[in-house]
């Protein structure tokens, strides 16, 4: 333990790392899930049809989840600050890129690179911040994931304002420049603690380790369980606003109702960490998934009170599950491969998240009803609960 430098678990340096990481986290999911804001102005500015543009943003999400997960797996032996500083440099270089980029291919390269940088920052910060804590690991993890939740609130309107006020290219430059500064601050501040061992495994050894993991029942269950723990939200995002609108809400009211899921998640991202430090990460994680399952079931009756309770339960479930899956994984697997572990399970989240929205959309289109897709959301959560309970 690095006592000579004044560092210790749960100390001031650890909280500085957590706060800086939380600020950087605002720009990860917040930008990656702002693609709805980009669609029309980017289509008009670059003359790319919305359908083609949607593949650009799909590429960004693919790079965000799966590309960054692969980087996490093979970057476990690389100093975390070096990775974060590279991501800051990529963001800074991409900031003025739209002044010279034209057309579909250029946008594909820009947003693919951006997704990889955003996702890699998420993987690195999510894996190293908990290493600074013992007694308060859940609370610290909740703090950085609260940054994620805040980003889902703040970044879409920030992108909208920047684009409306100064145009697509200038707005992109401004917001991405701020992002680069936040990532640079994380790169300077956020490293593994001196007492934390870092993996020295070669790429071949990492591959052998992954193959060994894949052969275990525990890994297969957790891979599915973690993937389903996030797939339900991607399913919900595919139909929730249309569901609320069909039940009589205005478009603005439906968007606000769905936004409250993220709003309540901020509360539980912070609160679940404190609870988990007392009663256990695994137990609190499973309870969070149970809250989301109750919220999903409450969507079936078309009643305003049931809908309000549903939004609350879904938000509490989202925040708790998003916060606690990392401590659960860190209890299950060696911490020396922290970034590799988070990277592998980021691939699980990405795989399920990319498949879930089209499935949800197709079910609604084919049945003309929301009941089947709501039930699928609940079954996904029940499957997650079972896989996590058995696998961990």
Short mmCIF file of C-alpha atoms in Angstrom, two decimals:
data_model
loop_
_atom_site.label_atom_id
_atom_site.label_comp_id
_atom_site.label_asym_id
_atom_site.label_seq_id
_atom_site.Cartn_x
_atom_site.Cartn_y
_atom_site.Cartn_z
CA UNK A 1 0.00 0.00 0.00
CA UNK A 2 1.41 3.38 -0.99
CA UNK A 3 1.56 4.98 2.46
CA UNK A 4 4.77 6.87 1.72
CA UNK A 5 3.05 9.10 -0.79
CA UNK A 6 0.19 9.82 1.61
CA UNK A 7 -2.21 7.65 -0.37
CA UNK A 8 -4.51 5.13 1.26
CA UNK A 9 -7.82 3.45 0.43
CA UNK A 10 -10.81 5.78 0.85
CA UNK A 11 -8.47 8.75 1.24
CA UNK A 12 -8.61 12.29 -0.16
CA UNK A 13 -6.70 11.39 -3.30
CA UNK A 14 -9.23 8.67 -4.04
CA UNK A 15 -12.12 11.11 -3.78
CA UNK A 16 -10.31 13.55 -6.06
CA UNK A 17 -9.99 10.76 -8.63
CA UNK A 18 -13.69 9.91 -8.21
CA UNK A 19 -14.89 13.51 -8.62
CA UNK A 20 -12.68 14.13 -11.64
CA UNK A 21 -13.81 10.84 -13.13
CA UNK A 22 -17.47 11.76 -12.54
CA UNK A 23 -17.01 15.04 -14.40
CA UNK A 24 -15.41 13.26 -17.35
CA UNK A 25 -18.18 10.64 -17.31
CA UNK A 26 -20.73 13.37 -18.10
CA UNK A 27 -19.35 13.50 -21.65
CA UNK A 28 -19.36 9.74 -22.33
CA UNK A 29 -22.93 8.46 -22.40
CA UNK A 30 -24.24 12.03 -22.64
CA UNK A 31 -22.78 12.54 -26.12
CA UNK A 32 -23.16 8.95 -27.30
CA UNK A 33 -26.91 9.08 -26.65
CA UNK A 34 -27.43 12.58 -28.06
CA UNK A 35 -27.67 11.24 -31.60
CA UNK A 36 -31.37 12.10 -31.71
CA UNK A 37 -30.36 15.76 -31.46
CA UNK A 38 -27.84 15.38 -34.29
CA UNK A 39 -30.11 13.73 -36.84
CA UNK A 40 -31.92 16.61 -38.57
CA UNK A 41 -29.26 19.35 -38.40
CA UNK A 42 -26.49 17.01 -39.55
CA UNK A 43 -28.65 15.67 -42.34
CA UNK A 44 -29.32 19.20 -43.56
CA UNK A 45 -25.73 20.41 -43.12
CA UNK A 46 -24.06 17.49 -44.89
CA UNK A 47 -26.75 16.43 -47.35
CA UNK A 48 -26.91 12.90 -45.96
CA UNK A 49 -30.28 11.16 -45.80
CA UNK A 50 -31.54 10.36 -42.29
CA UNK A 51 -31.54 6.60 -42.96
CA UNK A 52 -27.88 6.67 -44.01
CA UNK A 53 -27.07 9.00 -41.11
CA UNK A 54 -28.58 6.52 -38.68
CA UNK A 55 -25.88 4.03 -39.70
CA UNK A 56 -23.26 6.63 -38.78
CA UNK A 57 -24.63 6.84 -35.26
CA UNK A 58 -25.03 3.05 -35.10
CA UNK A 59 -21.32 2.84 -35.89
CA UNK A 60 -20.63 5.29 -33.06
CA UNK A 61 -22.54 3.09 -30.61
CA UNK A 62 -20.82 -0.04 -31.91
CA UNK A 63 -17.42 1.59 -31.33
CA UNK A 64 -18.57 2.96 -27.96
CA UNK A 65 -19.54 -0.43 -26.59
CA UNK A 66 -17.74 -3.18 -28.42
CA UNK A 67 -14.72 -1.32 -29.81
CA UNK A 68 -13.95 0.25 -26.45
CA UNK A 69 -14.54 -3.09 -24.76
CA UNK A 70 -11.85 -4.66 -26.93
CA UNK A 71 -9.50 -1.77 -26.11
CA UNK A 72 -10.20 -2.41 -22.43
CA UNK A 73 -9.38 -6.09 -22.73
CA UNK A 74 -6.03 -5.57 -24.45
CA UNK A 75 -5.19 -2.29 -22.73
CA UNK A 76 -5.20 -3.71 -19.20
CA UNK A 77 -1.39 -3.56 -19.02
CA UNK A 78 -1.19 0.03 -20.33
CA UNK A 79 -1.10 2.89 -17.76
CA UNK A 80 -4.60 4.29 -17.42
CA UNK A 81 -3.44 7.90 -17.65
CA UNK A 82 -1.81 7.23 -21.01
CA UNK A 83 -5.06 5.81 -22.40
CA UNK A 84 -7.11 8.73 -21.06
CA UNK A 85 -4.69 11.29 -22.48
CA UNK A 86 -4.83 9.62 -25.89
CA UNK A 87 -8.64 9.81 -25.76
CA UNK A 88 -8.38 13.50 -24.82
CA UNK A 89 -6.08 14.07 -27.80
CA UNK A 90 -8.46 12.23 -30.15
CA UNK A 91 -11.37 14.35 -28.91
CA UNK A 92 -9.36 17.53 -29.37
CA UNK A 93 -8.36 16.54 -32.90
CA UNK A 94 -11.94 15.63 -33.80
CA UNK A 95 -13.33 18.95 -32.50
CA UNK A 96 -12.46 20.94 -35.68
CA UNK A 97 -12.86 17.94 -38.01
CA UNK A 98 -16.28 18.95 -39.35
CA UNK A 99 -14.74 22.09 -40.89
CA UNK A 100 -12.96 19.84 -43.40
CA UNK A 101 -15.11 16.69 -43.50
CA UNK A 102 -17.78 16.33 -46.15
CA UNK A 103 -20.26 13.57 -46.86
CA UNK A 104 -21.19 10.19 -45.45
CA UNK A 105 -17.76 8.54 -45.31
CA UNK A 106 -16.20 11.47 -43.48
CA UNK A 107 -18.98 11.47 -40.87
CA UNK A 108 -18.61 7.72 -40.48
CA UNK A 109 -14.91 8.11 -39.63
CA UNK A 110 -15.49 11.05 -37.28
CA UNK A 111 -18.29 9.45 -35.27
CA UNK A 112 -16.69 6.02 -35.25
CA UNK A 113 -13.52 7.54 -33.79
CA UNK A 114 -15.55 9.62 -31.34
CA UNK A 115 -17.49 6.57 -30.13
CA UNK A 116 -14.26 4.68 -29.55
CA UNK A 117 -12.78 7.56 -27.52
CA UNK A 118 -15.94 8.07 -25.44
CA UNK A 119 -16.35 4.37 -24.74
CA UNK A 120 -12.70 3.88 -23.84
CA UNK A 121 -12.84 6.71 -21.29
CA UNK A 122 -15.89 5.05 -19.76
CA UNK A 123 -14.22 1.63 -19.54
CA UNK A 124 -11.00 2.99 -18.03
CA UNK A 125 -12.66 5.24 -15.44
CA UNK A 126 -15.22 2.61 -14.47
CA UNK A 127 -12.44 0.10 -13.83
CA UNK A 128 -9.86 2.22 -11.97
CA UNK A 129 -11.93 4.52 -9.72
CA UNK A 130 -13.23 1.64 -7.54
CA UNK A 131 -9.60 0.52 -7.00
CA UNK A 132 -9.09 3.57 -4.76
CA UNK A 133 -11.71 2.44 -2.27
CA UNK A 134 -12.44 -0.35 0.15
CA UNK A 135 -15.10 0.74 2.64
CA UNK A 136 -16.68 3.28 0.28
CA UNK A 137 -16.32 1.48 -3.05
CA UNK A 138 -20.06 1.44 -3.74
CA UNK A 139 -20.44 5.14 -2.93
CA UNK A 140 -17.50 6.10 -5.14
CA UNK A 141 -18.80 3.98 -8.01
CA UNK A 142 -22.20 5.61 -7.54
CA UNK A 143 -20.57 9.02 -7.85
CA UNK A 144 -18.97 8.34 -11.22
CA UNK A 145 -22.15 6.75 -12.53
CA UNK A 146 -24.11 9.76 -11.30
CA UNK A 147 -21.87 11.67 -13.71
CA UNK A 148 -23.14 9.34 -16.43
CA UNK A 149 -26.75 9.98 -15.43
CA UNK A 150 -26.17 13.73 -15.31
CA UNK A 151 -24.72 13.56 -18.80
CA UNK A 152 -27.92 11.96 -20.10
CA UNK A 153 -29.74 15.05 -18.79
CA UNK A 154 -27.25 17.80 -19.59
CA UNK A 155 -25.59 16.87 -22.87
CA UNK A 156 -28.61 16.53 -25.21
CA UNK A 157 -29.90 20.07 -24.46
CA UNK A 158 -26.30 21.37 -24.43
CA UNK A 159 -25.72 19.94 -27.91
CA UNK A 160 -29.08 21.31 -29.05
CA UNK A 161 -28.27 24.79 -27.76
CA UNK A 162 -24.76 24.81 -29.23
CA UNK A 163 -26.01 23.72 -32.66
CA UNK A 164 -28.95 26.15 -32.65
CA UNK A 165 -26.80 29.05 -31.47
CA UNK A 166 -23.78 28.63 -33.72
CA UNK A 167 -24.48 25.94 -36.30
CA UNK A 168 -23.47 22.32 -36.65
CA UNK A 169 -19.74 22.79 -37.21
CA UNK A 170 -19.19 25.51 -34.62
CA UNK A 171 -21.39 23.76 -32.06
CA UNK A 172 -19.53 20.49 -32.59
CA UNK A 173 -16.22 22.29 -32.12
CA UNK A 174 -17.29 23.98 -28.88
CA UNK A 175 -18.81 20.96 -27.11
CA UNK A 176 -16.09 18.55 -28.20
CA UNK A 177 -13.38 21.00 -27.12
CA UNK A 178 -14.92 21.09 -23.65
CA UNK A 179 -15.06 17.30 -23.74
CA UNK A 180 -11.34 17.15 -24.58
CA UNK A 181 -10.55 19.40 -21.59
CA UNK A 182 -12.57 17.16 -19.25
CA UNK A 183 -10.81 14.05 -20.58
CA UNK A 184 -7.42 15.75 -20.24
CA UNK A 185 -8.18 16.56 -16.58
CA UNK A 186 -9.09 12.91 -16.04
CA UNK A 187 -5.88 11.83 -17.78
CA UNK A 188 -3.79 13.99 -15.48
CA UNK A 189 -5.61 12.95 -12.30
CA UNK A 190 -7.03 9.46 -12.71
CA UNK A 191 -4.51 6.66 -12.39
CA UNK A 192 -4.48 3.40 -10.54
CA UNK A 193 -3.39 3.70 -6.89
CA UNK A 194 0.16 2.76 -6.06
CA UNK A 195 -0.91 -0.38 -4.19
CA UNK A 196 -3.03 -1.72 -7.06
CA UNK A 197 -1.33 -4.34 -9.19
CA UNK A 198 -1.67 -3.93 -12.96
CA UNK A 199 -1.81 -6.84 -15.35
CA UNK A 200 1.48 -7.64 -17.09
CA UNK A 201 -0.07 -10.28 -19.35
CA UNK A 202 0.78 -10.21 -23.04
CA UNK A 203 -1.88 -10.09 -25.76
CA UNK A 204 -1.54 -13.85 -26.23
CA UNK A 205 -1.94 -14.46 -22.50
CA UNK A 206 -5.00 -12.18 -22.41
CA UNK A 207 -6.56 -14.15 -25.28
CA UNK A 208 -5.84 -17.40 -23.46
CA UNK A 209 -7.38 -15.92 -20.30
CA UNK A 210 -10.51 -14.87 -22.23
CA UNK A 211 -10.82 -18.34 -23.76
CA UNK A 212 -10.51 -19.84 -20.31
CA UNK A 213 -13.21 -17.53 -18.95
CA UNK A 214 -15.54 -18.29 -21.85
CA UNK A 215 -15.36 -21.97 -20.96
CA UNK A 216 -16.75 -21.45 -17.47
CA UNK A 217 -20.42 -21.54 -16.55
CA UNK A 218 -19.99 -18.55 -14.23
CA UNK A 219 -18.69 -16.35 -17.03
CA UNK A 220 -21.42 -17.38 -19.47
CA UNK A 221 -24.12 -16.65 -16.91
CA UNK A 222 -22.64 -13.29 -15.96
CA UNK A 223 -22.08 -12.34 -19.62
CA UNK A 224 -25.78 -12.92 -20.32
CA UNK A 225 -26.89 -11.44 -16.98
CA UNK A 226 -24.93 -8.21 -17.36
CA UNK A 227 -26.03 -7.88 -20.99
CA UNK A 228 -29.70 -8.29 -20.03
CA UNK A 229 -29.23 -5.88 -17.11
CA UNK A 230 -28.86 -3.11 -19.68
CA UNK A 231 -30.80 -4.53 -22.63
CA UNK A 232 -34.12 -3.84 -20.92
CA UNK A 233 -33.38 -0.10 -20.91
CA UNK A 234 -32.51 -0.17 -24.60
CA UNK A 235 -35.82 -1.95 -25.22
CA UNK A 236 -37.64 0.65 -23.16
CA UNK A 237 -35.98 3.49 -25.06
CA UNK A 238 -37.25 2.04 -28.33
CA UNK A 239 -40.93 2.28 -27.40
CA UNK A 240 -41.48 4.31 -24.20
CA UNK A 241 -42.13 7.72 -25.76
CA UNK A 242 -44.50 6.26 -28.36
CA UNK A 243 -46.26 4.30 -25.59
CA UNK A 244 -46.77 7.40 -23.47
CA UNK A 245 -47.98 9.35 -26.49
CA UNK A 246 -50.43 6.62 -27.43
CA UNK A 247 -51.86 6.87 -23.92
CA UNK A 248 -52.70 10.53 -24.29
CA UNK A 249 -49.55 12.46 -23.40
CA UNK A 250 -48.24 15.21 -25.63
CA UNK A 251 -44.92 14.58 -27.37
CA UNK A 252 -43.18 16.94 -24.95
CA UNK A 253 -44.86 15.28 -21.96
CA UNK A 254 -43.90 11.82 -23.18
CA UNK A 255 -40.26 12.86 -23.60
CA UNK A 256 -40.31 14.40 -20.14
CA UNK A 257 -41.79 11.25 -18.62
CA UNK A 258 -39.09 9.12 -20.19
CA UNK A 259 -36.49 11.64 -19.05
CA UNK A 260 -37.63 11.17 -15.47
CA UNK A 261 -36.41 7.56 -15.67
CA UNK A 262 -32.93 9.01 -16.04
CA UNK A 263 -33.66 11.62 -13.39
CA UNK A 264 -34.64 9.10 -10.75
CA UNK A 265 -31.62 7.03 -11.75
CA UNK A 266 -29.30 9.80 -10.55
CA UNK A 267 -30.76 9.43 -7.06
CA UNK A 268 -30.27 5.69 -7.04
CA UNK A 269 -26.81 5.88 -8.63
CA UNK A 270 -25.71 7.72 -5.49
CA UNK A 271 -27.97 6.04 -2.94
CA UNK A 272 -27.46 2.45 -4.07
CA UNK A 273 -23.72 2.77 -3.58
CA UNK A 274 -24.16 3.72 0.07
CA UNK A 275 -26.67 0.93 0.62
CA UNK A 276 -24.44 -1.62 -1.09
CA UNK A 277 -21.48 -0.73 1.12
CA UNK A 278 -23.62 -1.89 4.04
CA UNK A 279 -25.72 -4.81 2.77
CA UNK A 280 -23.57 -6.06 -0.10
CA UNK A 281 -23.11 -5.29 -3.80
CA UNK A 282 -24.64 -8.47 -5.21
CA UNK A 283 -27.78 -8.26 -3.09
CA UNK A 284 -28.36 -4.57 -3.85
CA UNK A 285 -27.72 -5.16 -7.56
CA UNK A 286 -30.37 -7.88 -7.68
CA UNK A 287 -32.85 -5.73 -5.72
CA UNK A 288 -32.27 -2.91 -8.24
CA UNK A 289 -33.10 -5.24 -11.11
CA UNK A 290 -36.20 -6.30 -9.20
CA UNK A 291 -37.29 -2.66 -8.90
CA UNK A 292 -36.95 -2.26 -12.66
CA UNK A 293 -38.97 -5.45 -13.23
CA UNK A 294 -41.78 -4.10 -11.05
CA UNK A 295 -41.61 -0.83 -12.99
CA UNK A 296 -41.87 -2.71 -16.28
CA UNK A 297 -44.92 -4.65 -15.09
CA UNK A 298 -46.58 -1.39 -13.99
CA UNK A 299 -46.45 -0.20 -17.61
CA UNK A 300 -49.08 -2.76 -18.61
CA UNK A 301 -52.13 -1.02 -17.06
CA UNK A 302 -52.92 2.22 -18.91
CA UNK A 303 -53.37 4.28 -15.78
CA UNK A 304 -51.63 7.52 -14.84
CA UNK A 305 -50.80 6.45 -11.27
CA UNK A 306 -49.38 3.14 -12.47
CA UNK A 307 -47.33 4.98 -15.09
CA UNK A 308 -45.92 7.40 -12.49
CA UNK A 309 -44.98 4.51 -10.18
CA UNK A 310 -43.49 2.68 -13.14
CA UNK A 311 -41.24 5.60 -14.07
CA UNK A 312 -40.02 5.84 -10.47
CA UNK A 313 -39.31 2.10 -10.13
CA UNK A 314 -37.61 1.96 -13.53
CA UNK A 315 -35.39 4.91 -12.63
CA UNK A 316 -34.39 3.43 -9.29
CA UNK A 317 -33.65 0.13 -11.00
CA UNK A 318 -31.64 1.73 -13.78
CA UNK A 319 -29.41 3.70 -11.43
CA UNK A 320 -28.75 0.83 -9.07
CA UNK A 321 -27.96 -1.72 -11.77
CA UNK A 322 -25.76 0.71 -13.72
CA UNK A 323 -23.77 1.48 -10.59
CA UNK A 324 -23.32 -1.91 -9.00
CA UNK A 325 -22.50 -4.32 -11.79
CA UNK A 326 -18.84 -3.24 -11.67
CA UNK A 327 -18.31 -3.93 -7.92
CA UNK A 328 -20.02 -7.30 -8.45
CA UNK A 329 -17.61 -8.15 -11.28
CA UNK A 330 -14.62 -6.94 -9.26
CA UNK A 331 -15.63 -9.29 -6.46
CA UNK A 332 -15.87 -12.18 -8.90
CA UNK A 333 -12.69 -11.68 -10.95
CA UNK A 334 -9.09 -10.68 -10.34
CA UNK A 335 -8.64 -6.95 -9.86
CA UNK A 336 -5.28 -7.03 -11.59
CA UNK A 337 -7.20 -7.38 -14.85
CA UNK A 338 -9.68 -4.65 -13.94
CA UNK A 339 -9.81 -2.91 -17.32
CA UNK A 340 -9.89 -6.23 -19.17
CA UNK A 341 -12.82 -7.46 -17.07
CA UNK A 342 -14.83 -4.28 -17.62
CA UNK A 343 -13.91 -4.38 -21.31
CA UNK A 344 -15.21 -7.93 -21.76
CA UNK A 345 -18.50 -7.13 -20.11
CA UNK A 346 -18.77 -3.89 -22.06
CA UNK A 347 -18.85 -6.16 -25.12
CA UNK A 348 -21.75 -8.02 -23.50
CA UNK A 349 -23.64 -4.78 -22.88
CA UNK A 350 -22.92 -3.60 -26.42
CA UNK A 351 -24.05 -6.84 -28.01
CA UNK A 352 -27.38 -6.88 -26.22
CA UNK A 353 -27.92 -3.13 -26.55
CA UNK A 354 -27.43 -3.14 -30.30
CA UNK A 355 -29.88 -6.00 -30.76
CA UNK A 356 -32.60 -4.91 -28.32
CA UNK A 357 -33.95 -1.69 -29.94
CA UNK A 358 -34.63 -3.24 -33.39
CA UNK A 359 -36.37 -6.17 -31.70
CA UNK A 360 -38.56 -3.83 -29.68
CA UNK A 361 -39.43 -1.73 -32.72
CA UNK A 362 -40.22 -4.82 -34.80
CA UNK A 363 -42.52 -6.28 -32.12
CA UNK A 364 -44.56 -3.08 -31.89
CA UNK A 365 -44.75 -2.80 -35.68
CA UNK A 366 -45.86 -6.41 -36.15
CA UNK A 367 -48.36 -6.62 -33.29
CA UNK A 368 -49.69 -3.07 -33.24
CA UNK A 369 -49.61 -3.31 -29.45
CA UNK A 370 -47.17 -2.54 -26.67
CA UNK A 371 -48.13 -5.42 -24.38
CA UNK A 372 -45.75 -7.97 -25.94
CA UNK A 373 -42.73 -5.67 -25.85
CA UNK A 374 -43.47 -4.64 -22.25
CA UNK A 375 -43.59 -8.30 -21.29
CA UNK A 376 -40.31 -8.87 -23.12
CA UNK A 377 -38.79 -6.04 -21.06
CA UNK A 378 -39.94 -7.69 -17.85
CA UNK A 379 -38.70 -11.12 -18.97
CA UNK A 380 -35.30 -9.60 -19.82
CA UNK A 381 -35.07 -8.27 -16.27
CA UNK A 382 -36.17 -11.59 -14.75
CA UNK A 383 -33.56 -13.34 -16.90
CA UNK A 384 -30.92 -10.90 -15.66
CA UNK A 385 -31.90 -11.52 -12.04
CA UNK A 386 -31.66 -15.29 -12.49
CA UNK A 387 -28.33 -15.19 -14.35
CA UNK A 388 -26.70 -12.80 -11.86
CA UNK A 389 -28.02 -14.68 -8.83
CA UNK A 390 -26.75 -18.04 -10.12
CA UNK A 391 -23.58 -16.75 -11.78
CA UNK A 392 -22.25 -14.64 -8.94
#
